Amino acid sequence: MNVKIPIGRLAERLSAVSGVSVQSAESFIKSFFELAADTLVSGEVLKIKGLGSFEPDPSNADFPVRFTPDKELADTLNAPFAEFEAETLRDDLSKPELELMAAVEAQQEEVSK
């Protein structure tokens, strides 16, 4: 799910749970993100308890900020997938190769039933 939440809607949610006005909530959110950006631009790591760490990664032009979730958040987000086993794949696999591997695995599962 890739849903974008506009600042106005986020401010409405923050207002509802905190009891401050929507305008105050929006001002806080904008100030917070400005501070977060300034922190990262200065090369510092930004850690938010319960969320995770944002770390500048100037060597990666596509993703100049690396995010590492806190363990509790990661566990919560990964809980629905806990029954799956991780499988290490080569970094250079193409989409057709991945699709072929998935098809072969599905056939093997059908044969083993």
PDB file of C-alpha atoms in Angstrom:
ATOM      1  CA  MET A   1       0.000   0.000   0.000  1.00  0.00           C
ATOM      2  CA  ASN A   2       1.473   3.319  -1.084  1.00  0.00           C
ATOM      3  CA  VAL A   3      -0.831   6.008   0.246  1.00  0.00           C
ATOM      4  CA  LYS A   4       0.377   9.590   0.499  1.00  0.00           C
ATOM      5  CA  ILE A   5      -1.039  11.596   3.378  1.00  0.00           C
ATOM      6  CA  PRO A   6      -1.032  15.369   2.734  1.00  0.00           C
ATOM      7  CA  ILE A   7       0.223  17.555   5.580  1.00  0.00           C
ATOM      8  CA  GLY A   8      -3.273  18.987   6.045  1.00  0.00           C
ATOM      9  CA  ARG A   9      -4.774  15.557   6.664  1.00  0.00           C
ATOM     10  CA  LEU A  10      -1.886  14.588   8.929  1.00  0.00           C
ATOM     11  CA  ALA A  11      -2.454  17.830  10.859  1.00  0.00           C
ATOM     12  CA  GLU A  12      -6.137  16.961  11.230  1.00  0.00           C
ATOM     13  CA  ARG A  13      -5.210  13.557  12.674  1.00  0.00           C
ATOM     14  CA  LEU A  14      -2.659  15.088  15.047  1.00  0.00           C
ATOM     15  CA  SER A  15      -5.209  17.707  16.099  1.00  0.00           C
ATOM     16  CA  ALA A  16      -7.782  15.023  16.856  1.00  0.00           C
ATOM     17  CA  VAL A  17      -5.470  13.000  19.106  1.00  0.00           C
ATOM     18  CA  SER A  18      -3.678  15.897  20.793  1.00  0.00           C
ATOM     19  CA  GLY A  19      -6.434  18.451  21.223  1.00  0.00           C
ATOM     20  CA  VAL A  20      -4.462  21.280  19.593  1.00  0.00           C
ATOM     21  CA  SER A  21      -5.849  23.265  16.684  1.00  0.00           C
ATOM     22  CA  VAL A  22      -5.319  22.020  13.135  1.00  0.00           C
ATOM     23  CA  GLN A  23      -3.259  25.156  12.431  1.00  0.00           C
ATOM     24  CA  SER A  24      -0.989  24.467  15.438  1.00  0.00           C
ATOM     25  CA  ALA A  25      -0.646  20.832  14.419  1.00  0.00           C
ATOM     26  CA  GLU A  26       0.273  21.798  10.847  1.00  0.00           C
ATOM     27  CA  SER A  27       2.789  24.371  12.103  1.00  0.00           C
ATOM     28  CA  PHE A  28       4.358  21.720  14.346  1.00  0.00           C
ATOM     29  CA  ILE A  29       4.570  19.172  11.516  1.00  0.00           C
ATOM     30  CA  LYS A  30       6.198  21.655   9.130  1.00  0.00           C
ATOM     31  CA  SER A  31       8.669  22.783  11.799  1.00  0.00           C
ATOM     32  CA  PHE A  32       9.471  19.192  12.700  1.00  0.00           C
ATOM     33  CA  PHE A  33      10.226  18.241   9.089  1.00  0.00           C
ATOM     34  CA  GLU A  34      12.356  21.367   8.621  1.00  0.00           C
ATOM     35  CA  LEU A  35      14.350  20.442  11.719  1.00  0.00           C
ATOM     36  CA  ALA A  36      14.644  16.824  10.546  1.00  0.00           C
ATOM     37  CA  ALA A  37      15.873  17.946   7.121  1.00  0.00           C
ATOM     38  CA  ASP A  38      18.383  20.378   8.649  1.00  0.00           C
ATOM     39  CA  THR A  39      19.673  17.606  10.927  1.00  0.00           C
ATOM     40  CA  LEU A  40      20.196  15.212   8.005  1.00  0.00           C
ATOM     41  CA  VAL A  41      21.715  17.869   5.730  1.00  0.00           C
ATOM     42  CA  SER A  42      24.245  18.652   8.454  1.00  0.00           C
ATOM     43  CA  GLY A  43      25.293  14.981   8.382  1.00  0.00           C
ATOM     44  CA  GLU A  44      23.778  14.000  11.729  1.00  0.00           C
ATOM     45  CA  VAL A  45      21.693  10.892  12.406  1.00  0.00           C
ATOM     46  CA  LEU A  46      18.075  11.531  13.398  1.00  0.00           C
ATOM     47  CA  LYS A  47      16.718   8.957  15.860  1.00  0.00           C
ATOM     48  CA  ILE A  48      13.046   8.923  16.817  1.00  0.00           C
ATOM     49  CA  LYS A  49      12.167   6.498  19.593  1.00  0.00           C
ATOM     50  CA  GLY A  50       9.432   4.121  18.480  1.00  0.00           C
ATOM     51  CA  LEU A  51       9.969   4.945  14.804  1.00  0.00           C
ATOM     52  CA  GLY A  52      13.611   4.490  13.891  1.00  0.00           C
ATOM     53  CA  SER A  53      16.768   6.163  12.649  1.00  0.00           C
ATOM     54  CA  PHE A  54      17.307   8.316   9.584  1.00  0.00           C
ATOM     55  CA  GLU A  55      20.924   8.448   8.492  1.00  0.00           C
ATOM     56  CA  PRO A  56      22.453  10.502   5.686  1.00  0.00           C
ATOM     57  CA  ASP A  57      24.015   8.344   2.969  1.00  0.00           C
ATOM     58  CA  PRO A  58      25.769  10.732   0.568  1.00  0.00           C
ATOM     59  CA  SER A  59      27.281   7.808  -1.365  1.00  0.00           C
ATOM     60  CA  ASN A  60      23.826   6.766  -2.594  1.00  0.00           C
ATOM     61  CA  ALA A  61      22.415   9.321  -5.037  1.00  0.00           C
ATOM     62  CA  ASP A  62      19.102   7.459  -5.448  1.00  0.00           C
ATOM     63  CA  PHE A  63      18.441   7.093  -1.714  1.00  0.00           C
ATOM     64  CA  PRO A  64      20.497   9.765   0.092  1.00  0.00           C
ATOM     65  CA  VAL A  65      18.826   8.945   3.432  1.00  0.00           C
ATOM     66  CA  ARG A  66      18.831   5.460   4.937  1.00  0.00           C
ATOM     67  CA  PHE A  67      15.996   4.533   7.317  1.00  0.00           C
ATOM     68  CA  THR A  68      16.297   1.785   9.911  1.00  0.00           C
ATOM     69  CA  PRO A  69      13.088   1.101  11.841  1.00  0.00           C
ATOM     70  CA  ASP A  70      13.119   0.509  15.593  1.00  0.00           C
ATOM     71  CA  LYS A  71      12.874  -3.187  16.440  1.00  0.00           C
ATOM     72  CA  GLU A  72       9.351  -2.816  17.839  1.00  0.00           C
ATOM     73  CA  LEU A  73       8.096  -1.085  14.677  1.00  0.00           C
ATOM     74  CA  ALA A  74       9.861  -3.622  12.440  1.00  0.00           C
ATOM     75  CA  ASP A  75       8.355  -6.509  14.392  1.00  0.00           C
ATOM     76  CA  THR A  76       4.871  -4.981  14.125  1.00  0.00           C
ATOM     77  CA  LEU A  77       5.190  -4.388  10.385  1.00  0.00           C
ATOM     78  CA  ASN A  78       6.683  -7.825   9.741  1.00  0.00           C
ATOM     79  CA  ALA A  79       4.233  -9.792  11.921  1.00  0.00           C
ATOM     80  CA  PRO A  80       1.890 -10.691   9.006  1.00  0.00           C
ATOM     81  CA  PHE A  81       4.859 -12.223   7.173  1.00  0.00           C
ATOM     82  CA  ALA A  82       6.345 -14.153  10.118  1.00  0.00           C
ATOM     83  CA  GLU A  83       5.288 -17.524   8.706  1.00  0.00           C
ATOM     84  CA  PHE A  84       7.333 -17.027   5.538  1.00  0.00           C
ATOM     85  CA  GLU A  85      10.962 -18.088   5.249  1.00  0.00           C
ATOM     86  CA  ALA A  86      13.490 -15.622   3.927  1.00  0.00           C
ATOM     87  CA  GLU A  87      15.301 -16.683   0.778  1.00  0.00           C
ATOM     88  CA  THR A  88      18.534 -15.098  -0.373  1.00  0.00           C
ATOM     89  CA  LEU A  89      18.584 -14.214  -4.069  1.00  0.00           C
ATOM     90  CA  ARG A  90      21.384 -13.036  -6.314  1.00  0.00           C
ATOM     91  CA  ASP A  91      21.446  -9.258  -6.780  1.00  0.00           C
ATOM     92  CA  ASP A  92      21.663  -9.584 -10.558  1.00  0.00           C
ATOM     93  CA  LEU A  93      18.449 -11.590 -11.121  1.00  0.00           C
ATOM     94  CA  SER A  94      16.213 -10.197 -13.848  1.00  0.00           C
ATOM     95  CA  LYS A  95      12.436 -10.051 -13.625  1.00  0.00           C
ATOM     96  CA  PRO A  96      11.998 -12.926 -16.151  1.00  0.00           C
ATOM     97  CA  GLU A  97      14.392 -15.086 -14.103  1.00  0.00           C
ATOM     98  CA  LEU A  98      12.421 -14.349 -10.912  1.00  0.00           C
ATOM     99  CA  GLU A  99       9.152 -15.182 -12.658  1.00  0.00           C
ATOM    100  CA  LEU A 100      10.626 -18.443 -13.970  1.00  0.00           C
ATOM    101  CA  MET A 101      11.888 -19.380 -10.503  1.00  0.00           C
ATOM    102  CA  ALA A 102       8.440 -18.690  -9.025  1.00  0.00           C
ATOM    103  CA  ALA A 103       6.754 -20.808 -11.718  1.00  0.00           C
ATOM    104  CA  VAL A 104       9.153 -23.728 -11.167  1.00  0.00           C
ATOM    105  CA  GLU A 105       8.631 -23.525  -7.393  1.00  0.00           C
ATOM    106  CA  ALA A 106       4.840 -23.490  -7.845  1.00  0.00           C
ATOM    107  CA  GLN A 107       5.059 -26.583 -10.070  1.00  0.00           C
ATOM    108  CA  GLN A 108       7.229 -28.362  -7.502  1.00  0.00           C
ATOM    109  CA  GLU A 109       4.686 -27.586  -4.780  1.00  0.00           C
ATOM    110  CA  GLU A 110       1.848 -28.971  -6.931  1.00  0.00           C
ATOM    111  CA  VAL A 111       3.795 -32.159  -7.630  1.00  0.00           C
ATOM    112  CA  SER A 112       4.575 -32.666  -3.942  1.00  0.00           C
ATOM    113  CA  LYS A 113       0.889 -32.445  -2.921  1.00  0.00           C
TER     114      LYS A 113
END
